[in-house]
Structures are given as structure tokens and as C-alpha cells.
């Protein structure tokens, strides 16, 4: 039987915070039984068992504005809810945490119907549809960034930050810099558009490469994404040799974050969590689609003094260069952004969420102390 159920999925932004919380739970209370619940055909079905956690799959489907698809979604939700209620009765968990995505909806609903305390974790300033809808009935809502409390009036909202795995903190900076082949004392700029890359960021960085190499002494670690790697390799000027490292994908992004001094990238929740937990200044180019939530994430970092922000469209032409190059020639500004980023960060978010869940699961044992 499970002591704690974690549910969520569909994207890494929902799955990896849950994995971080699971690690914290068993570190704080060895022997705890943790169960993940998700869908059978999304990434959680592969990633969670591979990480060594018990996993149960139930049916779930995203909502749609098209009538036929909406009917199918409701029917799937009903089947998934039945499966989740059976699971709740079989596993009798003490508490349930949802980390977002439609995969979490049946399990959270079933937990509430069975009287199990439920918490939601929201990674972005603007909540996803499932968290926005179910949060009104939750025991509490846990927030990664300030500014989203108004979505759940009357519900306890607790700022925890976004949980990231402990492996992000286990590499020394000198070791990280050696791993990415940065010379001693050289400042490092990390450029990334996420796991798939970002064409707009790639193009803008390659356009400004000659000026950056000529006007600054910075080295660059540029994660292009698989689709953008070959084009970037062909466009990079010859003088970049030894100072501009191109990779299509970074298996160990925490090492790259530890090694860098400042980063250019999107404003996804996991990216912000890792950069702020390690106190890195940022130039953020929010992804303009998917509801525009990244823009508000970026504004939270901007308001804290941890970031400069430029829109995706404004990257064209000299836009990114006008923001980035003055920063790279102003060490004091870089240091100030790093300090602000560290203040905004929540390196202990996973432990904080885990302690809250343990206090709810074992209220008389003071497990979270």
C-alpha cells in the first residue's frame, strides 16, 4: 500500500518535479512507499519506472474545444476516474500530490472523493487547466513563483519553489567547468532553447557570434537542439574555434548550469528553477505560444532583478545583441543579477514539499521536523 501518491505527466515539467519530491520523501523518511500514477502512453510511463519508482497507469485525455474530441475526453475521464477510485481504495494513500497535466486529473478527483488530502504543485505563474480547475478543492496549492495566488481564492497557497533533483547540486563548479572544457578563469555563457532547441535563439546567437567573439572574452556553450545542430555548425565562424562549443543536446544540464556564469534561454519553469537555485543571471526569451505563460514566468525573474527579458520576435536583427552584449562587458551587472537570482531561487524546494506532505500523511509523528 502506498503512503504517498504522486500524479502528473505528459511533459518533463510535470514529471521531473515529482521525481525530485519522491527522492526527498524517501531521504527524509526511509522506507516510505511512494507510488506514481500517470498515463500509459506519455513520458511518465517510461521515465518513472526507469528511475526505479513504482508506477500505475490509468486512462486520461486532454480536453478539446472540438465537440467530438470533448466527448471522447469526458468519456476517458470517467473511465480513468473509476480506475483511480479503485486504486485509491486498494492503495489507501495518506496524501496525494498532483504536479499538473491532464494525467493527474482522475487521480486527484478520486482522492478528493475518497477523502484523501490532496495538494497541487504549480510550476508556472499562470496555472495549467487541470491545476486551475482542481485547485479550488485542494487541501493546498504549492507555488513555484510569486504572482499566481489569485487563481485560488479561499485555498491555502504556499510558496515552495519548483523542486529540482539533488543531483543538480552534487557537482563542484571546478569539476563542472572541466566537464564542459572551459579554461580556468574564462567566463561562460550557456545558450539553450530546451530539449528540442529554439530556432529563434539559435539564429540570433549565430548572427551576433562575430561581435561576441570580437568584443568580449566570453566562452559559449550552445545547446542547439537536434534539429538546429547542423545548421549552426555550418554557420559558426572560424574564429569561434576553442571558444564556442556546439552540442545538439545536453544529457547533464545541471552540470552546464553549475559551470556557466550567465544563461540565455526560454523561461520554462524547470529552466528557471535550476538557474535561480544556483544563482545564475539570465537573458530570457519567453516562448510565445502554449498560453504565453513563459512571459509571466520571465517577468517574475525580471521583477526580482535576476533577468533581462526580450520577446521572441524582438530577437530578430540586432535585438538580442543589444540586450546581451552590454551585459557581457559589465561584470558588476552580471554579479548583481546572480545575487538576485539566488535570492529568488529555492534550492530546498523538494525538501520543503516533501516535509509538507509528510506532515499531512503522519500528523502525529511530526515527520516533517
Short mmCIF file of C-alpha atoms in Angstrom, two decimals:
data_model
loop_
_atom_site.label_atom_id
_atom_site.label_comp_id
_atom_site.label_asym_id
_atom_site.label_seq_id
_atom_site.Cartn_x
_atom_site.Cartn_y
_atom_site.Cartn_z
CA UNK A 1 0.00 0.00 0.00
CA UNK A 2 1.23 3.47 -0.87
CA UNK A 3 1.88 6.07 1.80
CA UNK A 4 2.11 8.88 -0.76
CA UNK A 5 0.77 9.03 -4.32
CA UNK A 6 2.35 11.41 -6.83
CA UNK A 7 0.48 12.07 -10.04
CA UNK A 8 1.16 14.15 -13.14
CA UNK A 9 2.79 13.84 -16.51
CA UNK A 10 2.81 14.49 -20.19
CA UNK A 11 5.91 16.70 -20.10
CA UNK A 12 9.17 16.85 -18.20
CA UNK A 13 7.95 19.99 -16.46
CA UNK A 14 5.35 17.88 -14.69
CA UNK A 15 7.33 14.65 -14.26
CA UNK A 16 10.74 15.80 -13.02
CA UNK A 17 9.49 17.90 -10.08
CA UNK A 18 7.56 14.83 -8.93
CA UNK A 19 10.71 12.72 -9.16
CA UNK A 20 12.57 15.31 -7.10
CA UNK A 21 9.87 15.19 -4.43
CA UNK A 22 9.94 11.38 -4.40
CA UNK A 23 13.68 11.40 -3.76
CA UNK A 24 13.23 13.89 -0.93
CA UNK A 25 10.42 11.88 0.63
CA UNK A 26 12.43 8.68 1.00
CA UNK A 27 15.51 10.60 2.07
CA UNK A 28 13.52 12.21 4.90
CA UNK A 29 11.58 9.06 5.78
CA UNK A 30 13.40 5.88 4.68
CA UNK A 31 11.13 3.01 3.80
CA UNK A 32 8.24 5.24 2.72
CA UNK A 33 6.12 3.68 -0.03
CA UNK A 34 5.72 6.12 -2.93
CA UNK A 35 3.52 5.39 -5.95
CA UNK A 36 3.40 7.35 -9.20
CA UNK A 37 0.19 7.44 -11.21
CA UNK A 38 0.10 8.61 -14.82
CA UNK A 39 -0.98 7.60 -18.29
CA UNK A 40 0.33 4.56 -20.19
CA UNK A 41 1.42 6.38 -23.35
CA UNK A 42 3.21 9.54 -22.20
CA UNK A 43 6.75 10.09 -20.94
CA UNK A 44 5.96 9.29 -17.30
CA UNK A 45 5.31 5.64 -18.23
CA UNK A 46 8.91 5.39 -19.40
CA UNK A 47 10.81 7.81 -17.16
CA UNK A 48 9.31 6.92 -13.77
CA UNK A 49 9.94 3.13 -13.82
CA UNK A 50 13.40 3.77 -15.29
CA UNK A 51 14.14 5.86 -12.19
CA UNK A 52 13.16 2.90 -10.00
CA UNK A 53 9.74 4.01 -8.77
CA UNK A 54 6.51 2.04 -8.65
CA UNK A 55 4.14 3.18 -11.40
CA UNK A 56 0.43 2.64 -12.14
CA UNK A 57 -1.19 3.74 -15.41
CA UNK A 58 -4.78 4.93 -15.76
CA UNK A 59 -6.69 6.44 -18.66
CA UNK A 60 -6.69 10.20 -19.12
CA UNK A 61 -7.08 12.55 -22.05
CA UNK A 62 -6.65 16.28 -22.58
CA UNK A 63 -9.69 18.48 -23.06
CA UNK A 64 -10.53 19.83 -26.50
CA UNK A 65 -12.73 22.60 -27.90
CA UNK A 66 -13.88 20.32 -30.73
CA UNK A 67 -17.21 18.69 -29.81
CA UNK A 68 -16.35 15.11 -30.77
CA UNK A 69 -12.95 15.25 -29.07
CA UNK A 70 -14.53 16.83 -26.00
CA UNK A 71 -17.00 13.94 -25.73
CA UNK A 72 -14.15 11.45 -26.03
CA UNK A 73 -12.20 13.30 -23.34
CA UNK A 74 -15.14 13.22 -20.91
CA UNK A 75 -15.67 9.51 -21.54
CA UNK A 76 -11.97 8.83 -20.97
CA UNK A 77 -12.00 10.89 -17.79
CA UNK A 78 -14.95 8.88 -16.49
CA UNK A 79 -13.12 5.60 -17.13
CA UNK A 80 -9.95 6.97 -15.60
CA UNK A 81 -11.84 8.22 -12.55
CA UNK A 82 -13.23 4.73 -11.99
CA UNK A 83 -9.75 3.24 -12.29
CA UNK A 84 -8.33 5.88 -9.94
CA UNK A 85 -11.02 5.26 -7.29
CA UNK A 86 -10.25 1.54 -7.40
CA UNK A 87 -6.58 2.40 -6.97
CA UNK A 88 -7.30 4.72 -4.02
CA UNK A 89 -9.27 2.01 -2.27
CA UNK A 90 -6.57 -0.59 -2.93
CA UNK A 91 -3.56 1.57 -2.03
CA UNK A 92 -5.20 3.71 0.72
CA UNK A 93 -2.66 6.56 0.45
CA UNK A 94 -2.28 9.07 3.26
CA UNK A 95 -1.80 12.04 0.89
CA UNK A 96 -1.75 12.77 -2.86
CA UNK A 97 0.30 15.38 -4.73
CA UNK A 98 -0.51 16.41 -8.30
CA UNK A 99 2.16 18.14 -10.36
CA UNK A 100 -0.02 19.05 -13.34
CA UNK A 101 -1.05 17.82 -16.75
CA UNK A 102 -4.26 16.02 -17.69
CA UNK A 103 -2.69 12.77 -16.44
CA UNK A 104 -3.24 13.97 -12.87
CA UNK A 105 -6.94 14.84 -13.12
CA UNK A 106 -8.58 11.41 -12.48
CA UNK A 107 -6.29 10.61 -9.56
CA UNK A 108 -6.79 13.98 -7.86
CA UNK A 109 -10.55 13.77 -8.30
CA UNK A 110 -10.62 10.23 -6.95
CA UNK A 111 -8.52 11.23 -3.94
CA UNK A 112 -10.92 14.03 -3.05
CA UNK A 113 -13.92 11.74 -3.43
CA UNK A 114 -12.25 9.22 -1.13
CA UNK A 115 -11.41 11.88 1.46
CA UNK A 116 -7.64 11.79 0.95
CA UNK A 117 -5.79 15.11 1.47
CA UNK A 118 -4.63 16.47 -1.89
CA UNK A 119 -2.03 19.07 -2.74
CA UNK A 120 -1.27 20.58 -6.12
CA UNK A 121 2.08 21.89 -7.24
CA UNK A 122 2.05 24.60 -9.92
CA UNK A 123 5.31 25.28 -11.75
CA UNK A 124 4.29 28.44 -13.63
CA UNK A 125 2.83 31.82 -12.71
CA UNK A 126 -0.21 31.04 -14.89
CA UNK A 127 -1.56 27.62 -13.83
CA UNK A 128 -2.38 24.83 -16.23
CA UNK A 129 -6.02 23.96 -16.85
CA UNK A 130 -6.06 20.94 -14.54
CA UNK A 131 -4.49 22.75 -11.59
CA UNK A 132 -6.66 25.82 -12.18
CA UNK A 133 -9.79 23.67 -12.11
CA UNK A 134 -8.93 21.24 -9.30
CA UNK A 135 -7.09 23.68 -7.08
CA UNK A 136 -10.33 25.09 -5.68
CA UNK A 137 -10.97 21.74 -3.94
CA UNK A 138 -7.39 21.00 -2.91
CA UNK A 139 -6.10 20.93 0.65
CA UNK A 140 -3.42 23.37 -0.53
CA UNK A 141 -1.70 24.71 -3.63
CA UNK A 142 2.10 24.89 -3.75
CA UNK A 143 3.62 27.63 -5.90
CA UNK A 144 6.96 27.85 -7.69
CA UNK A 145 6.86 31.57 -8.46
CA UNK A 146 5.15 34.54 -6.84
CA UNK A 147 2.16 36.07 -8.56
CA UNK A 148 -0.25 33.17 -9.07
CA UNK A 149 -2.07 33.18 -5.75
CA UNK A 150 -5.15 34.97 -7.09
CA UNK A 151 -6.15 31.93 -9.14
CA UNK A 152 -7.26 30.09 -5.99
CA UNK A 153 -9.04 32.47 -3.65
CA UNK A 154 -10.02 30.75 -0.43
CA UNK A 155 -7.42 27.98 -0.81
CA UNK A 156 -4.17 27.96 1.15
CA UNK A 157 -1.33 28.81 -1.24
CA UNK A 158 2.21 28.09 -0.11
CA UNK A 159 5.33 29.32 -1.91
CA UNK A 160 7.77 26.38 -2.10
CA UNK A 161 9.66 26.95 -5.34
CA UNK A 162 9.96 24.32 -8.04
CA UNK A 163 11.53 21.04 -6.86
CA UNK A 164 14.71 20.00 -8.64
CA UNK A 165 16.66 16.82 -8.08
CA UNK A 166 19.59 16.74 -5.68
CA UNK A 167 21.95 15.66 -8.46
CA UNK A 168 21.78 19.28 -9.62
CA UNK A 169 23.83 20.30 -6.57
CA UNK A 170 26.28 17.42 -6.33
CA UNK A 171 28.90 18.64 -8.80
CA UNK A 172 31.58 21.15 -7.85
CA UNK A 173 31.97 24.17 -10.12
CA UNK A 174 35.59 23.30 -10.95
CA UNK A 175 34.53 19.78 -11.93
CA UNK A 176 31.59 21.11 -13.97
CA UNK A 177 33.80 23.56 -15.86
CA UNK A 178 36.32 20.84 -16.61
CA UNK A 179 33.49 18.63 -17.90
CA UNK A 180 32.39 21.26 -20.42
CA UNK A 181 36.02 22.15 -21.27
CA UNK A 182 36.09 25.79 -20.14
CA UNK A 183 39.56 27.23 -19.46
CA UNK A 184 40.39 28.37 -15.94
CA UNK A 185 39.09 31.88 -15.30
CA UNK A 186 37.14 32.20 -18.57
CA UNK A 187 33.53 33.42 -18.23
CA UNK A 188 30.98 31.02 -19.72
CA UNK A 189 27.68 31.83 -21.42
CA UNK A 190 25.19 28.96 -21.62
CA UNK A 191 22.71 29.13 -24.52
CA UNK A 192 19.80 26.70 -24.60
CA UNK A 193 16.33 26.56 -26.06
CA UNK A 194 15.21 23.50 -24.10
CA UNK A 195 15.49 19.84 -25.07
CA UNK A 196 14.35 20.50 -28.65
CA UNK A 197 16.23 23.76 -29.06
CA UNK A 198 14.82 27.10 -30.19
CA UNK A 199 15.42 28.21 -33.75
CA UNK A 200 14.90 31.89 -32.98
CA UNK A 201 17.52 31.84 -30.22
CA UNK A 202 19.92 29.80 -32.36
CA UNK A 203 19.65 32.22 -35.27
CA UNK A 204 20.08 35.31 -33.10
CA UNK A 205 23.12 33.89 -31.31
CA UNK A 206 24.79 32.87 -34.57
CA UNK A 207 24.12 36.33 -36.02
CA UNK A 208 25.87 38.02 -33.10
CA UNK A 209 28.70 35.46 -32.85
CA UNK A 210 31.33 37.58 -34.69
CA UNK A 211 30.69 40.58 -32.42
CA UNK A 212 30.62 38.49 -29.24
CA UNK A 213 33.93 36.84 -30.14
CA UNK A 214 35.50 40.15 -31.12
CA UNK A 215 34.18 42.39 -28.32
CA UNK A 216 34.22 40.06 -25.30
CA UNK A 217 36.36 37.33 -23.82
CA UNK A 218 33.41 35.03 -23.08
CA UNK A 219 33.24 31.36 -24.00
CA UNK A 220 29.91 29.90 -25.15
CA UNK A 221 28.30 26.51 -24.57
CA UNK A 222 25.47 26.44 -27.12
CA UNK A 223 22.86 23.66 -26.89
CA UNK A 224 21.21 23.90 -30.31
CA UNK A 225 18.69 21.10 -30.13
CA UNK A 226 18.98 18.14 -32.54
CA UNK A 227 17.22 19.90 -35.43
CA UNK A 228 19.41 23.00 -35.27
CA UNK A 229 22.84 21.47 -34.79
CA UNK A 230 23.99 21.01 -38.39
CA UNK A 231 22.88 24.47 -39.49
CA UNK A 232 24.65 26.02 -36.51
CA UNK A 233 27.83 24.09 -37.24
CA UNK A 234 27.89 25.38 -40.80
CA UNK A 235 27.18 29.00 -39.81
CA UNK A 236 29.60 29.36 -36.92
CA UNK A 237 32.61 31.50 -37.93
CA UNK A 238 36.08 30.01 -37.97
CA UNK A 239 37.27 32.28 -35.17
CA UNK A 240 34.86 30.51 -32.81
CA UNK A 241 37.23 27.54 -32.63
CA UNK A 242 38.10 26.89 -28.98
CA UNK A 243 35.60 29.41 -27.61
CA UNK A 244 32.19 28.32 -28.90
CA UNK A 245 31.11 24.74 -28.18
CA UNK A 246 28.09 23.42 -30.08
CA UNK A 247 26.16 20.38 -28.82
CA UNK A 248 22.80 19.13 -30.10
CA UNK A 249 21.63 18.01 -26.67
CA UNK A 250 22.89 18.17 -23.08
CA UNK A 251 22.28 14.99 -21.10
CA UNK A 252 23.52 16.63 -17.90
CA UNK A 253 22.08 20.12 -17.93
CA UNK A 254 22.72 20.73 -14.19
CA UNK A 255 26.46 20.41 -14.84
CA UNK A 256 26.20 23.03 -17.60
CA UNK A 257 24.27 25.34 -15.27
CA UNK A 258 26.83 24.97 -12.49
CA UNK A 259 29.64 25.71 -14.97
CA UNK A 260 28.11 28.83 -16.55
CA UNK A 261 28.15 32.44 -15.37
CA UNK A 262 25.03 33.57 -17.21
CA UNK A 263 22.47 31.89 -19.46
CA UNK A 264 20.33 32.72 -22.49
CA UNK A 265 17.19 30.64 -22.90
CA UNK A 266 13.46 30.18 -22.66
CA UNK A 267 11.51 30.85 -19.47
CA UNK A 268 10.22 27.37 -18.71
CA UNK A 269 9.63 26.51 -15.07
CA UNK A 270 12.41 23.90 -14.81
CA UNK A 271 14.93 26.18 -16.52
CA UNK A 272 14.15 29.00 -14.08
CA UNK A 273 14.23 26.64 -11.10
CA UNK A 274 17.70 25.34 -11.94
CA UNK A 275 19.17 28.72 -12.81
CA UNK A 276 17.82 30.51 -9.75
CA UNK A 277 18.67 27.66 -7.37
CA UNK A 278 22.28 28.03 -8.48
CA UNK A 279 22.24 31.83 -8.63
CA UNK A 280 22.73 32.40 -12.35
CA UNK A 281 21.72 35.58 -14.14
CA UNK A 282 19.56 35.14 -17.22
CA UNK A 283 18.61 36.67 -20.53
CA UNK A 284 15.19 35.18 -21.15
CA UNK A 285 13.37 34.82 -24.46
CA UNK A 286 9.93 33.52 -23.43
CA UNK A 287 8.27 31.00 -25.71
CA UNK A 288 5.38 32.99 -27.19
CA UNK A 289 2.90 30.13 -27.52
CA UNK A 290 1.39 27.50 -25.17
CA UNK A 291 -0.78 30.12 -23.48
CA UNK A 292 2.01 32.63 -23.07
CA UNK A 293 2.74 31.50 -19.51
CA UNK A 294 6.51 31.82 -20.04
CA UNK A 295 6.19 35.58 -20.39
CA UNK A 296 4.82 35.85 -16.85
CA UNK A 297 7.50 33.45 -15.58
CA UNK A 298 10.09 35.74 -17.16
CA UNK A 299 8.50 38.83 -15.63
CA UNK A 300 8.84 37.30 -12.17
CA UNK A 301 12.58 36.89 -12.76
CA UNK A 302 12.81 40.39 -14.27
CA UNK A 303 11.00 41.99 -11.34
CA UNK A 304 13.40 40.23 -8.95
CA UNK A 305 16.39 41.69 -10.80
CA UNK A 306 17.58 38.24 -11.87
CA UNK A 307 16.98 38.56 -15.61
CA UNK A 308 16.79 40.65 -18.72
CA UNK A 309 13.83 39.80 -20.95
CA UNK A 310 13.42 40.09 -24.72
CA UNK A 311 10.44 38.89 -26.72
CA UNK A 312 10.81 36.11 -29.25
CA UNK A 313 10.01 38.44 -32.15
CA UNK A 314 12.50 41.07 -30.96
CA UNK A 315 15.36 38.58 -31.26
CA UNK A 316 15.44 39.27 -34.99
CA UNK A 317 18.14 41.61 -36.23
CA UNK A 318 20.22 43.27 -33.51
CA UNK A 319 17.65 42.73 -30.74
CA UNK A 320 19.38 40.05 -28.72
CA UNK A 321 22.81 41.59 -29.28
CA UNK A 322 21.58 44.94 -27.91
CA UNK A 323 20.50 43.23 -24.69
CA UNK A 324 23.23 40.65 -24.25
CA UNK A 325 26.49 42.28 -25.32
CA UNK A 326 26.35 45.25 -22.89
CA UNK A 327 25.73 42.75 -20.10
CA UNK A 328 28.72 40.61 -21.05
CA UNK A 329 31.00 43.64 -20.80
CA UNK A 330 29.66 44.69 -17.38
CA UNK A 331 30.90 42.25 -14.68
CA UNK A 332 29.19 44.22 -11.93
CA UNK A 333 25.79 43.82 -13.62
CA UNK A 334 26.39 40.08 -14.02
CA UNK A 335 27.23 39.78 -10.31
CA UNK A 336 24.13 41.76 -9.32
CA UNK A 337 21.90 39.53 -11.44
CA UNK A 338 23.49 36.43 -9.93
CA UNK A 339 22.79 37.66 -6.40
CA UNK A 340 19.18 38.49 -7.28
CA UNK A 341 18.75 35.09 -8.92
CA UNK A 342 19.99 33.33 -5.81
CA UNK A 343 17.50 35.28 -3.67
CA UNK A 344 14.67 34.23 -5.99
CA UNK A 345 15.77 30.59 -6.09
CA UNK A 346 14.53 27.73 -3.93
CA UNK A 347 17.25 25.09 -3.79
CA UNK A 348 15.43 23.31 -0.96
CA UNK A 349 12.05 23.19 -2.72
CA UNK A 350 11.94 19.40 -2.96
CA UNK A 351 12.57 19.01 0.77
CA UNK A 352 10.02 21.69 1.59
CA UNK A 353 7.31 19.98 -0.46
CA UNK A 354 8.26 16.57 0.95
CA UNK A 355 8.08 17.81 4.56
CA UNK A 356 4.66 19.32 3.94
CA UNK A 357 3.40 16.02 2.52
CA UNK A 358 4.89 14.04 5.40
CA UNK A 359 3.27 16.34 7.94
CA UNK A 360 -0.08 15.75 6.21
CA UNK A 361 0.49 11.99 5.99
CA UNK A 362 1.77 11.50 9.55
CA UNK A 363 0.32 14.39 11.55
CA UNK A 364 1.01 12.87 14.95
CA UNK A 365 4.60 11.82 14.32
CA UNK A 366 5.98 15.27 13.42
CA UNK A 367 7.61 13.56 10.44
CA UNK A 368 8.40 16.81 8.73
CA UNK A 369 10.51 18.20 11.56
#
